[in-house]
Structure formats: C-alpha cells, structure tokens
Amino acid sequence: MGCVKRDIERKVENPNKRLKSLLEISEKILTQERNSKNKIYSVHAPEVECISKRKSHKRYEFGCKVSLVTTSKSNWIVGVQALHGNPYDGHTLKDAINQMEKITGFRPETRPIGSRFTLVLIRPNFQPPNSR
C-alpha cells in the first residue's frame, strides 16, 4: 500500500476530493500501530469498529453493533440505532425504549426477568400509522 500511495502522490498533481480522502485513509493505515486508538479496519468503510466477542472460535467481529426494536407478532421494526463503542447490551435498553416511544407515541411496560434480561411488553395489536 505504501508504494502505491507514493506512486499516486508522485504522478497525480491535483487529486480530486475522493482521491484525497483515500490518500488520507491510506496514510492513517500506514502509520497506525498494534495498540493505536481509532484504528482503520476497512478502506471502504472507515467507521467499522472491532467488537470483541469473548468466544474461543470467533474472538472478534468487525462492524457496528445495532439495536433493533420490533413488535412481537407482526415484526414491524419500530426502532433502530447504531451503537458505537461496543456498549454493554443491558445499558442500551433504555435508549431503545425512549426511541420507540418517540417514534410510536407510546411507552411500553417493562418487566424484569431474572437478573440479566428485561421483557418489553408492547401494546397488543400494534399497527404502525398509515397501515390501517
């Protein structure tokens, strides 16, 4: 990658905006080290993060954690959030419920189940607006 970058910089006098962006990304990739913060894992999607899975067969995944809120019977998606920084799953529920309330106009009841999970009970027969 270093040779290609230097060759492009030598041969192209006025790179366009897209090429400048790619050259900046390649510079970051070339200068990052093993313990660097904010590493770039993908040239085409620099926002990709490394997510530690803590499993022996698949220790890492690359991408972005996502929160989806769906209805239980009809599987309507009533909330979506990108969760950057790999937050703990239990800490994301409150934000997901708040977003769902903002989108649908009602707040579901929550009931604790055991010590780790929360069941969200949504109003029965929920129909999204304009689908009746």
Tab-separated table of C-alpha atoms in Angstrom:
chain	number	residue	atom	x	y	z
A	1	MET	CA	0.000	0.000	0.000
A	2	GLY	CA	2.876	2.367	0.759
A	3	CYS	CA	4.387	2.007	-2.721
A	4	VAL	CA	1.022	2.573	-4.415
A	5	LYS	CA	0.331	5.655	-2.258
A	6	ARG	CA	3.724	7.206	-3.043
A	7	ASP	CA	3.305	6.405	-6.751
A	8	ILE	CA	-0.104	8.133	-6.852
A	9	GLU	CA	1.230	11.175	-4.981
A	10	ARG	CA	4.123	11.411	-7.446
A	11	LYS	CA	2.016	11.058	-10.616
A	12	VAL	CA	-1.183	12.966	-9.735
A	13	GLU	CA	-0.593	16.692	-9.269
A	14	ASN	CA	-4.130	17.786	-8.329
A	15	PRO	CA	-6.057	14.847	-6.844
A	16	ASN	CA	-9.822	15.222	-6.637
A	17	LYS	CA	-11.696	15.157	-3.313
A	18	ARG	CA	-12.339	11.383	-3.410
A	19	LEU	CA	-8.693	10.554	-4.130
A	20	LYS	CA	-7.534	12.929	-1.370
A	21	SER	CA	-9.838	11.132	1.058
A	22	LEU	CA	-8.440	7.727	0.053
A	23	LEU	CA	-4.866	9.003	0.388
A	24	GLU	CA	-5.631	10.296	3.904
A	25	ILE	CA	-7.123	6.924	4.875
A	26	SER	CA	-4.101	5.090	3.468
A	27	GLU	CA	-1.773	7.394	5.459
A	28	LYS	CA	-3.668	6.569	8.675
A	29	ILE	CA	-3.463	2.846	7.890
A	30	LEU	CA	0.270	3.036	7.207
A	31	THR	CA	1.038	4.956	10.418
A	32	GLN	CA	-1.231	3.057	12.828
A	33	GLU	CA	0.337	0.563	15.208
A	34	ARG	CA	-0.963	-2.508	17.002
A	35	ASN	CA	-2.024	-0.585	20.122
A	36	SER	CA	-3.194	2.603	18.349
A	37	LYS	CA	-6.603	4.039	19.199
A	38	ASN	CA	-9.208	4.594	16.448
A	39	LYS	CA	-7.664	2.119	14.009
A	40	ILE	CA	-8.971	1.817	10.482
A	41	TYR	CA	-10.070	-1.742	9.695
A	42	SER	CA	-11.683	-1.084	6.317
A	43	VAL	CA	-10.761	1.306	3.500
A	44	HIS	CA	-14.280	1.403	2.018
A	45	ALA	CA	-15.962	1.860	5.454
A	46	PRO	CA	-13.618	3.658	7.880
A	47	GLU	CA	-16.337	3.788	10.572
A	48	VAL	CA	-16.033	-0.002	11.116
A	49	GLU	CA	-15.077	-0.982	14.678
A	50	CYS	CA	-13.533	-4.097	16.204
A	51	ILE	CA	-16.020	-5.823	18.517
A	52	SER	CA	-14.610	-8.338	20.994
A	53	LYS	CA	-16.877	-11.411	21.160
A	54	ARG	CA	-15.093	-13.266	24.005
A	55	LYS	CA	-15.685	-16.612	22.304
A	56	SER	CA	-12.881	-19.063	21.545
A	57	HIS	CA	-13.987	-19.910	17.998
A	58	LYS	CA	-14.626	-16.304	16.915
A	59	ARG	CA	-12.855	-13.754	19.089
A	60	TYR	CA	-13.583	-10.617	17.059
A	61	GLU	CA	-16.134	-9.214	14.654
A	62	PHE	CA	-15.808	-6.062	12.619
A	63	GLY	CA	-18.668	-3.664	12.030
A	64	CYS	CA	-21.023	-1.752	14.281
A	65	LYS	CA	-23.398	-3.036	16.951
A	66	VAL	CA	-27.056	-2.294	16.125
A	67	SER	CA	-30.172	-2.158	18.291
A	68	LEU	CA	-33.499	-3.194	16.706
A	69	VAL	CA	-36.905	-2.879	18.385
A	70	THR	CA	-39.643	-4.962	16.765
A	71	THR	CA	-43.223	-5.836	17.561
A	72	SER	CA	-43.648	-9.400	18.786
A	73	LYS	CA	-46.413	-10.625	16.469
A	74	SER	CA	-46.200	-8.711	13.207
A	75	ASN	CA	-42.432	-7.986	13.292
A	76	TRP	CA	-42.748	-4.297	12.463
A	77	ILE	CA	-39.457	-2.528	13.145
A	78	VAL	CA	-40.275	0.382	15.464
A	79	GLY	CA	-36.743	1.470	16.383
A	80	VAL	CA	-33.186	1.214	15.033
A	81	GLN	CA	-29.955	2.592	16.496
A	82	ALA	CA	-26.269	2.219	15.642
A	83	LEU	CA	-24.336	1.639	18.874
A	84	HIS	CA	-20.743	2.788	18.554
A	85	GLY	CA	-18.075	1.841	21.080
A	86	ASN	CA	-19.436	-1.666	21.853
A	87	PRO	CA	-21.662	-0.765	24.845
A	88	TYR	CA	-22.956	-3.443	27.223
A	89	ASP	CA	-26.317	-4.755	25.984
A	90	GLY	CA	-28.088	-4.085	29.281
A	91	HIS	CA	-27.203	-0.402	29.081
A	92	THR	CA	-28.803	0.085	25.657
A	93	LEU	CA	-32.387	-0.897	26.501
A	94	LYS	CA	-33.404	2.454	27.991
A	95	ASP	CA	-32.334	4.376	24.870
A	96	ALA	CA	-34.110	1.854	22.631
A	97	ILE	CA	-37.352	2.235	24.611
A	98	ASN	CA	-37.083	6.042	24.524
A	99	GLN	CA	-36.583	5.987	20.757
A	100	MET	CA	-39.540	3.626	20.306
A	101	GLU	CA	-41.727	5.950	22.407
A	102	LYS	CA	-40.654	8.910	20.271
A	103	ILE	CA	-41.475	7.071	17.029
A	104	THR	CA	-44.699	5.267	18.008
A	105	GLY	CA	-46.126	7.663	20.584
A	106	PHE	CA	-46.478	5.213	23.473
A	107	ARG	CA	-44.220	3.815	26.185
A	108	PRO	CA	-44.236	0.042	26.745
A	109	GLU	CA	-44.356	-1.608	30.133
A	110	THR	CA	-41.148	-3.302	31.215
A	111	ARG	CA	-40.905	-6.334	33.468
A	112	PRO	CA	-37.634	-7.716	34.851
A	113	ILE	CA	-36.992	-11.372	34.097
A	114	GLY	CA	-34.217	-12.860	36.219
A	115	SER	CA	-31.208	-10.671	36.830
A	116	ARG	CA	-29.985	-10.079	33.256
A	117	PHE	CA	-32.885	-9.616	30.858
A	118	THR	CA	-35.869	-7.331	30.569
A	119	LEU	CA	-39.010	-8.260	28.689
A	120	VAL	CA	-40.704	-5.371	26.947
A	121	LEU	CA	-44.462	-5.766	26.687
A	122	ILE	CA	-45.842	-3.801	23.770
A	123	ARG	CA	-49.500	-2.846	23.370
A	124	PRO	CA	-51.375	-5.769	21.731
A	125	ASN	CA	-52.354	-5.496	18.064
A	126	PHE	CA	-49.989	-2.604	17.402
A	127	GLN	CA	-50.404	-1.207	13.911
A	128	PRO	CA	-47.971	1.424	12.624
A	129	PRO	CA	-49.527	4.714	11.473
A	130	ASN	CA	-50.962	4.695	7.923
A	131	SER	CA	-51.262	0.890	7.805
A	132	ARG	CA	-54.880	0.549	8.967
